Amino acid sequence: MTQRLRIAATGFVEEGAGSIASANTILLREWLAAGCEVDFFSKATFVDPRGALGAAKGFRFFDVRNAWADQLRRSAERVPLVGLLASRIDTTTYHRALCAAIAREHRQRPYDVCLWLGDYSRGRIAGLPTVSFAQGPPGTDARAMIRHFELIRTIAGLRRAIPLLVLARLRLSLGLPEFERTDRILVGSSQSRNTLVEQFGVAAARVGCLPYPIEPERFPVADGPRGEFTAIWLGRMVPRKRLDVFLDGAAQAISEGCDLRLMLVGSPGYIPQQAQWIEQFPFPDRLEWTRSMPRSEVPRLFARGHVLVQPSEEEDFGSSVAEAQMSGLPVIVGPTNGNRDYAGPNDVVLPNASPSTLAAALKKMAAEWNSRWLQENRRHAEAIFDPPRVAGRFLDEIRTVVSR
């Protein structure tokens, strides 16, 4: 990282959080250590990275407030429709205030780039290049709710399924990002890149792919005994994640003689009826379910398992998959899971979302699993997710945009 940049940043940053918020913290820390200057703009009650970065040389925080709109949202958020309108007002005024604050500082001491972390740019600052590090294409969960409406109706009933369908269609028709506000869009995988190009018409030349950085020291390889072959599920339980495929595939593998145990960590969220799938699993003595777990406990979870399974659809980048790889575990991912870009020699990319296909993969994995994989998988993960390497590639992307 040779050229030191002045960066105006905003978005989602939280140390110890999952997904892109944690990755963004790592990126900012690496850039500051390399001598870049970072001014971070945010509403302190929304995102405040000072606890993780405030003492770093070159870091400044700007508290951007829209107090009246924020109070309006809090007062009305439980009122149907009115709450939705109040939320839109809050979001719109907040983004305007963000852009105004960045523009004001840019006039006094120019930045090299405006960086939106975990989001698409919500505004333009005259004369300032803009890069968005997005969490994938918009509306992935909404498309899944439409695609799996019958499944949702069967498990949750029509009275619950219809409002979710309406919300999904609203999500895909209102509030989509204005892609032209961004000079360069970065996403976590080619899966997301292709969706942006093919479904949203974004020019391919404007979209790049970067994995999230994963800190190796947070996910050590545990070489001790692991007991019976265990498959791990870790993360949200929403239609797109395909909990049904995971459970049905595991049940089929067990019924066909696979000595398999399951460890599930996650909550059913806005479709609580999904808990029925877990409670009705035909081999309850082989299933352990934990609704939530502190991230500090995740390495211990990985130390007890043999494989992490994520059959998700339209996944941009599954952090739990990369973290499992860093811990030495092999992974099994779905055909439209973006983590397929980063699969190693011991990982499995499913050709389809059939439970029978997953069952076959689990049986094969259980029969072939070898402890020597742990260090092989770790080396593979370090080569891809190394924080200085990912942060350096990101800065190269920024420099390219700036030079144009």
mmCIF file with all atom_site columns, C-alpha atoms in Angstrom, residues 72-216:
data_model
loop_
_atom_site.group_PDB
_atom_site.id
_atom_site.type_symbol
_atom_site.label_atom_id
_atom_site.label_alt_id
_atom_site.label_comp_id
_atom_site.label_asym_id
_atom_site.label_entity_id
_atom_site.label_seq_id
_atom_site.pdbx_PDB_ins_code
_atom_site.Cartn_x
_atom_site.Cartn_y
_atom_site.Cartn_z
_atom_site.occupancy
_atom_site.B_iso_or_equiv
_atom_site.pdbx_formal_charge
_atom_site.auth_seq_id
_atom_site.auth_comp_id
_atom_site.auth_asym_id
_atom_site.auth_atom_id
_atom_site.pdbx_PDB_model_num
ATOM 1   C CA . LEU A 1 72  ? -40.271 10.933  14.362  1.00 0.00 ? 72  LEU A CA 1
ATOM 2   C CA . ARG A 1 73  ? -39.199 7.451   13.272  1.00 0.00 ? 73  ARG A CA 1
ATOM 3   C CA . ARG A 1 74  ? -38.890 6.205   16.853  1.00 0.00 ? 74  ARG A CA 1
ATOM 4   C CA . SER A 1 75  ? -42.294 7.586   17.776  1.00 0.00 ? 75  SER A CA 1
ATOM 5   C CA . ALA A 1 76  ? -44.094 6.080   14.769  1.00 0.00 ? 76  ALA A CA 1
ATOM 6   C CA . GLU A 1 77  ? -42.167 2.886   14.005  1.00 0.00 ? 77  GLU A CA 1
ATOM 7   C CA . ARG A 1 78  ? -44.862 0.590   15.453  1.00 0.00 ? 78  ARG A CA 1
ATOM 8   C CA . VAL A 1 79  ? -47.721 2.275   13.569  1.00 0.00 ? 79  VAL A CA 1
ATOM 9   C CA . PRO A 1 80  ? -48.561 0.468   10.280  1.00 0.00 ? 80  PRO A CA 1
ATOM 10  C CA . LEU A 1 81  ? -47.757 2.489   7.126   1.00 0.00 ? 81  LEU A CA 1
ATOM 11  C CA . VAL A 1 82  ? -47.097 5.628   9.189   1.00 0.00 ? 82  VAL A CA 1
ATOM 12  C CA . GLY A 1 83  ? -44.021 3.923   10.602  1.00 0.00 ? 83  GLY A CA 1
ATOM 13  C CA . LEU A 1 84  ? -42.871 3.028   7.088   1.00 0.00 ? 84  LEU A CA 1
ATOM 14  C CA . LEU A 1 85  ? -43.278 6.634   5.951   1.00 0.00 ? 85  LEU A CA 1
ATOM 15  C CA . ALA A 1 86  ? -41.455 7.951   9.032   1.00 0.00 ? 86  ALA A CA 1
ATOM 16  C CA . SER A 1 87  ? -38.620 5.534   8.373   1.00 0.00 ? 87  SER A CA 1
ATOM 17  C CA . ARG A 1 88  ? -38.298 6.753   4.778   1.00 0.00 ? 88  ARG A CA 1
ATOM 18  C CA . ILE A 1 89  ? -38.202 10.376  5.969   1.00 0.00 ? 89  ILE A CA 1
ATOM 19  C CA . ASP A 1 90  ? -35.522 9.508   8.525   1.00 0.00 ? 90  ASP A CA 1
ATOM 20  C CA . THR A 1 91  ? -33.414 7.680   5.941   1.00 0.00 ? 91  THR A CA 1
ATOM 21  C CA . THR A 1 92  ? -33.725 10.416  3.303   1.00 0.00 ? 92  THR A CA 1
ATOM 22  C CA . THR A 1 93  ? -32.864 13.284  5.633   1.00 0.00 ? 93  THR A CA 1
ATOM 23  C CA . TYR A 1 94  ? -29.992 11.321  7.167   1.00 0.00 ? 94  TYR A CA 1
ATOM 24  C CA . HIS A 1 95  ? -28.397 10.584  3.796   1.00 0.00 ? 95  HIS A CA 1
ATOM 25  C CA . ARG A 1 96  ? -28.754 14.228  2.773   1.00 0.00 ? 96  ARG A CA 1
ATOM 26  C CA . ALA A 1 97  ? -27.078 15.318  5.999   1.00 0.00 ? 97  ALA A CA 1
ATOM 27  C CA . LEU A 1 98  ? -24.287 12.781  5.433   1.00 0.00 ? 98  LEU A CA 1
ATOM 28  C CA . CYS A 1 99  ? -23.535 14.072  1.945   1.00 0.00 ? 99  CYS A CA 1
ATOM 29  C CA . ALA A 1 100 ? -23.686 17.688  3.099   1.00 0.00 ? 100 ALA A CA 1
ATOM 30  C CA . ALA A 1 101 ? -21.204 16.999  5.900   1.00 0.00 ? 101 ALA A CA 1
ATOM 31  C CA . ILE A 1 102 ? -18.796 15.164  3.576   1.00 0.00 ? 102 ILE A CA 1
ATOM 32  C CA . ALA A 1 103 ? -19.063 17.946  0.967   1.00 0.00 ? 103 ALA A CA 1
ATOM 33  C CA . ARG A 1 104 ? -18.335 20.587  3.605   1.00 0.00 ? 104 ARG A CA 1
ATOM 34  C CA . GLU A 1 105 ? -15.170 18.841  4.773   1.00 0.00 ? 105 GLU A CA 1
ATOM 35  C CA . HIS A 1 106 ? -14.152 18.080  1.172   1.00 0.00 ? 106 HIS A CA 1
ATOM 36  C CA . ARG A 1 107 ? -14.235 21.802  0.317   1.00 0.00 ? 107 ARG A CA 1
ATOM 37  C CA . GLN A 1 108 ? -11.943 22.608  3.240   1.00 0.00 ? 108 GLN A CA 1
ATOM 38  C CA . ARG A 1 109 ? -9.459  19.762  2.686   1.00 0.00 ? 109 ARG A CA 1
ATOM 39  C CA . PRO A 1 110 ? -10.154 17.567  -0.350  1.00 0.00 ? 110 PRO A CA 1
ATOM 40  C CA . TYR A 1 111 ? -10.545 13.806  -0.083  1.00 0.00 ? 111 TYR A CA 1
ATOM 41  C CA . ASP A 1 112 ? -9.361  11.283  -2.639  1.00 0.00 ? 112 ASP A CA 1
ATOM 42  C CA . VAL A 1 113 ? -12.493 9.145   -2.479  1.00 0.00 ? 113 VAL A CA 1
ATOM 43  C CA . CYS A 1 114 ? -15.886 8.815   -0.824  1.00 0.00 ? 114 CYS A CA 1
ATOM 44  C CA . LEU A 1 115 ? -16.397 5.259   0.400   1.00 0.00 ? 115 LEU A CA 1
ATOM 45  C CA . TRP A 1 116 ? -19.751 3.676   1.304   1.00 0.00 ? 116 TRP A CA 1
ATOM 46  C CA . LEU A 1 117 ? -19.116 0.547   3.358   1.00 0.00 ? 117 LEU A CA 1
ATOM 47  C CA . GLY A 1 118 ? -21.816 -2.118  3.337   1.00 0.00 ? 118 GLY A CA 1
ATOM 48  C CA . ASP A 1 119 ? -24.170 0.044   1.306   1.00 0.00 ? 119 ASP A CA 1
ATOM 49  C CA . TYR A 1 120 ? -24.654 1.692   -2.078  1.00 0.00 ? 120 TYR A CA 1
ATOM 50  C CA . SER A 1 121 ? -23.864 5.374   -2.324  1.00 0.00 ? 121 SER A CA 1
ATOM 51  C CA . ARG A 1 122 ? -26.894 7.478   -1.428  1.00 0.00 ? 122 ARG A CA 1
ATOM 52  C CA . GLY A 1 123 ? -25.573 10.715  -2.854  1.00 0.00 ? 123 GLY A CA 1
ATOM 53  C CA . ARG A 1 124 ? -22.902 12.453  -4.922  1.00 0.00 ? 124 ARG A CA 1
ATOM 54  C CA . ILE A 1 125 ? -20.285 14.966  -3.803  1.00 0.00 ? 125 ILE A CA 1
ATOM 55  C CA . ALA A 1 126 ? -19.114 17.171  -6.666  1.00 0.00 ? 126 ALA A CA 1
ATOM 56  C CA . GLY A 1 127 ? -15.601 16.350  -7.811  1.00 0.00 ? 127 GLY A CA 1
ATOM 57  C CA . LEU A 1 128 ? -15.213 13.365  -5.460  1.00 0.00 ? 128 LEU A CA 1
ATOM 58  C CA . PRO A 1 129 ? -14.964 9.785   -6.835  1.00 0.00 ? 129 PRO A CA 1
ATOM 59  C CA . THR A 1 130 ? -17.307 7.318   -5.129  1.00 0.00 ? 130 THR A CA 1
ATOM 60  C CA . VAL A 1 131 ? -16.811 3.625   -4.341  1.00 0.00 ? 131 VAL A CA 1
ATOM 61  C CA . SER A 1 132 ? -19.457 1.357   -2.790  1.00 0.00 ? 132 SER A CA 1
ATOM 62  C CA . PHE A 1 133 ? -18.596 -1.893  -1.008  1.00 0.00 ? 133 PHE A CA 1
ATOM 63  C CA . ALA A 1 134 ? -22.075 -3.406  -1.034  1.00 0.00 ? 134 ALA A CA 1
ATOM 64  C CA . GLN A 1 135 ? -23.547 -6.447  0.697   1.00 0.00 ? 135 GLN A CA 1
ATOM 65  C CA . GLY A 1 136 ? -24.555 -7.855  -2.654  1.00 0.00 ? 136 GLY A CA 1
ATOM 66  C CA . PRO A 1 137 ? -27.406 -7.019  -5.027  1.00 0.00 ? 137 PRO A CA 1
ATOM 67  C CA . PRO A 1 138 ? -30.500 -5.403  -3.511  1.00 0.00 ? 138 PRO A CA 1
ATOM 68  C CA . GLY A 1 139 ? -33.537 -7.509  -2.693  1.00 0.00 ? 139 GLY A CA 1
ATOM 69  C CA . THR A 1 140 ? -32.024 -10.989 -2.386  1.00 0.00 ? 140 THR A CA 1
ATOM 70  C CA . ASP A 1 141 ? -34.236 -11.887 0.584   1.00 0.00 ? 141 ASP A CA 1
ATOM 71  C CA . ALA A 1 142 ? -37.256 -10.356 -1.139  1.00 0.00 ? 142 ALA A CA 1
ATOM 72  C CA . ARG A 1 143 ? -36.714 -12.413 -4.290  1.00 0.00 ? 143 ARG A CA 1
ATOM 73  C CA . ALA A 1 144 ? -36.403 -15.534 -2.143  1.00 0.00 ? 144 ALA A CA 1
ATOM 74  C CA . MET A 1 145 ? -39.699 -14.776 -0.399  1.00 0.00 ? 145 MET A CA 1
ATOM 75  C CA . ILE A 1 146 ? -41.425 -14.541 -3.770  1.00 0.00 ? 146 ILE A CA 1
ATOM 76  C CA . ARG A 1 147 ? -39.674 -17.620 -5.111  1.00 0.00 ? 147 ARG A CA 1
ATOM 77  C CA . HIS A 1 148 ? -40.550 -19.709 -2.040  1.00 0.00 ? 148 HIS A CA 1
ATOM 78  C CA . PHE A 1 149 ? -44.012 -18.307 -1.359  1.00 0.00 ? 149 PHE A CA 1
ATOM 79  C CA . GLU A 1 150 ? -45.619 -21.755 -1.337  1.00 0.00 ? 150 GLU A CA 1
ATOM 80  C CA . LEU A 1 151 ? -43.061 -23.050 1.130   1.00 0.00 ? 151 LEU A CA 1
ATOM 81  C CA . ILE A 1 152 ? -43.673 -20.052 3.418   1.00 0.00 ? 152 ILE A CA 1
ATOM 82  C CA . ARG A 1 153 ? -47.441 -20.468 3.112   1.00 0.00 ? 153 ARG A CA 1
ATOM 83  C CA . THR A 1 154 ? -47.194 -24.139 4.019   1.00 0.00 ? 154 THR A CA 1
ATOM 84  C CA . ILE A 1 155 ? -45.131 -23.574 7.140   1.00 0.00 ? 155 ILE A CA 1
ATOM 85  C CA . ALA A 1 156 ? -46.474 -20.175 8.308   1.00 0.00 ? 156 ALA A CA 1
ATOM 86  C CA . GLY A 1 157 ? -50.004 -20.016 6.915   1.00 0.00 ? 157 GLY A CA 1
ATOM 87  C CA . LEU A 1 158 ? -51.605 -17.671 4.421   1.00 0.00 ? 158 LEU A CA 1
ATOM 88  C CA . ARG A 1 159 ? -52.165 -14.839 6.923   1.00 0.00 ? 159 ARG A CA 1
ATOM 89  C CA . ARG A 1 160 ? -48.430 -14.610 7.509   1.00 0.00 ? 160 ARG A CA 1
ATOM 90  C CA . ALA A 1 161 ? -47.297 -15.407 3.978   1.00 0.00 ? 161 ALA A CA 1
ATOM 91  C CA . ILE A 1 162 ? -49.385 -12.720 2.206   1.00 0.00 ? 162 ILE A CA 1
ATOM 92  C CA . PRO A 1 163 ? -47.955 -9.723  4.138   1.00 0.00 ? 163 PRO A CA 1
ATOM 93  C CA . LEU A 1 164 ? -44.438 -11.046 3.562   1.00 0.00 ? 164 LEU A CA 1
ATOM 94  C CA . LEU A 1 165 ? -45.164 -11.339 -0.162  1.00 0.00 ? 165 LEU A CA 1
ATOM 95  C CA . VAL A 1 166 ? -46.483 -7.766  -0.264  1.00 0.00 ? 166 VAL A CA 1
ATOM 96  C CA . LEU A 1 167 ? -43.420 -6.462  1.582   1.00 0.00 ? 167 LEU A CA 1
ATOM 97  C CA . ALA A 1 168 ? -41.154 -8.372  -0.788  1.00 0.00 ? 168 ALA A CA 1
ATOM 98  C CA . ARG A 1 169 ? -42.782 -6.850  -3.862  1.00 0.00 ? 169 ARG A CA 1
ATOM 99  C CA . LEU A 1 170 ? -42.596 -3.381  -2.309  1.00 0.00 ? 170 LEU A CA 1
ATOM 100 C CA . ARG A 1 171 ? -38.909 -3.929  -1.587  1.00 0.00 ? 171 ARG A CA 1
ATOM 101 C CA . LEU A 1 172 ? -38.266 -4.731  -5.239  1.00 0.00 ? 172 LEU A CA 1
ATOM 102 C CA . SER A 1 173 ? -40.272 -1.802  -6.570  1.00 0.00 ? 173 SER A CA 1
ATOM 103 C CA . LEU A 1 174 ? -39.425 0.980   -4.098  1.00 0.00 ? 174 LEU A CA 1
ATOM 104 C CA . GLY A 1 175 ? -36.172 2.223   -2.687  1.00 0.00 ? 175 GLY A CA 1
ATOM 105 C CA . LEU A 1 176 ? -33.745 0.446   -4.989  1.00 0.00 ? 176 LEU A CA 1
ATOM 106 C CA . PRO A 1 177 ? -30.322 2.141   -5.015  1.00 0.00 ? 177 PRO A CA 1
ATOM 107 C CA . GLU A 1 178 ? -29.379 4.561   -7.752  1.00 0.00 ? 178 GLU A CA 1
ATOM 108 C CA . PHE A 1 179 ? -26.346 2.722   -9.122  1.00 0.00 ? 179 PHE A CA 1
ATOM 109 C CA . GLU A 1 180 ? -25.208 5.689   -11.190 1.00 0.00 ? 180 GLU A CA 1
ATOM 110 C CA . ARG A 1 181 ? -24.200 7.480   -7.979  1.00 0.00 ? 181 ARG A CA 1
ATOM 111 C CA . THR A 1 182 ? -21.257 5.083   -7.663  1.00 0.00 ? 182 THR A CA 1
ATOM 112 C CA . ASP A 1 183 ? -18.165 5.053   -9.879  1.00 0.00 ? 183 ASP A CA 1
ATOM 113 C CA . ARG A 1 184 ? -17.077 1.583   -8.767  1.00 0.00 ? 184 ARG A CA 1
ATOM 114 C CA . ILE A 1 185 ? -19.189 -1.080  -7.029  1.00 0.00 ? 185 ILE A CA 1
ATOM 115 C CA . LEU A 1 186 ? -17.393 -3.834  -5.143  1.00 0.00 ? 186 LEU A CA 1
ATOM 116 C CA . VAL A 1 187 ? -19.200 -6.976  -4.000  1.00 0.00 ? 187 VAL A CA 1
ATOM 117 C CA . GLY A 1 188 ? -18.100 -10.173 -2.315  1.00 0.00 ? 188 GLY A CA 1
ATOM 118 C CA . SER A 1 189 ? -18.401 -12.622 -5.196  1.00 0.00 ? 189 SER A CA 1
ATOM 119 C CA . SER A 1 190 ? -18.972 -13.200 -8.888  1.00 0.00 ? 190 SER A CA 1
ATOM 120 C CA . GLN A 1 191 ? -22.470 -14.423 -7.965  1.00 0.00 ? 191 GLN A CA 1
ATOM 121 C CA . SER A 1 192 ? -23.350 -10.881 -6.871  1.00 0.00 ? 192 SER A CA 1
ATOM 122 C CA . ARG A 1 193 ? -21.482 -9.273  -9.736  1.00 0.00 ? 193 ARG A CA 1
ATOM 123 C CA . ASN A 1 194 ? -23.383 -11.316 -12.307 1.00 0.00 ? 194 ASN A CA 1
ATOM 124 C CA . THR A 1 195 ? -26.718 -10.505 -10.662 1.00 0.00 ? 195 THR A CA 1
ATOM 125 C CA . LEU A 1 196 ? -25.987 -6.774  -10.757 1.00 0.00 ? 196 LEU A CA 1
ATOM 126 C CA . VAL A 1 197 ? -25.054 -6.977  -14.419 1.00 0.00 ? 197 VAL A CA 1
ATOM 127 C CA . GLU A 1 198 ? -27.782 -9.349  -15.629 1.00 0.00 ? 198 GLU A CA 1
ATOM 128 C CA . GLN A 1 199 ? -30.766 -8.325  -13.468 1.00 0.00 ? 199 GLN A CA 1
ATOM 129 C CA . PHE A 1 200 ? -30.055 -4.664  -12.744 1.00 0.00 ? 200 PHE A CA 1
ATOM 130 C CA . GLY A 1 201 ? -28.231 -3.614  -15.906 1.00 0.00 ? 201 GLY A CA 1
ATOM 131 C CA . VAL A 1 202 ? -25.086 -2.326  -14.220 1.00 0.00 ? 202 VAL A CA 1
ATOM 132 C CA . ALA A 1 203 ? -22.180 -2.168  -16.679 1.00 0.00 ? 203 ALA A CA 1
ATOM 133 C CA . ALA A 1 204 ? -19.829 -5.080  -16.053 1.00 0.00 ? 204 ALA A CA 1
ATOM 134 C CA . ALA A 1 205 ? -16.793 -2.774  -16.147 1.00 0.00 ? 205 ALA A CA 1
ATOM 135 C CA . ARG A 1 206 ? -18.126 -0.900  -13.092 1.00 0.00 ? 206 ARG A CA 1
ATOM 136 C CA . VAL A 1 207 ? -18.377 -3.949  -10.800 1.00 0.00 ? 207 VAL A CA 1
ATOM 137 C CA . GLY A 1 208 ? -15.501 -5.755  -9.082  1.00 0.00 ? 208 GLY A CA 1
ATOM 138 C CA . CYS A 1 209 ? -15.248 -8.634  -6.598  1.00 0.00 ? 209 CYS A CA 1
ATOM 139 C CA . LEU A 1 210 ? -13.395 -8.780  -3.291  1.00 0.00 ? 210 LEU A CA 1
ATOM 140 C CA . PRO A 1 211 ? -13.647 -11.327 -0.468  1.00 0.00 ? 211 PRO A CA 1
ATOM 141 C CA . TYR A 1 212 ? -14.107 -10.128 3.086   1.00 0.00 ? 212 TYR A CA 1
ATOM 142 C CA . PRO A 1 213 ? -10.925 -10.104 5.190   1.00 0.00 ? 213 PRO A CA 1
ATOM 143 C CA . ILE A 1 214 ? -10.830 -12.668 8.010   1.00 0.00 ? 214 ILE A CA 1
ATOM 144 C CA . GLU A 1 215 ? -8.373  -12.336 10.902  1.00 0.00 ? 215 GLU A CA 1
ATOM 145 C CA . PRO A 1 216 ? -6.514  -15.665 11.297  1.00 0.00 ? 216 PRO A CA 1
#
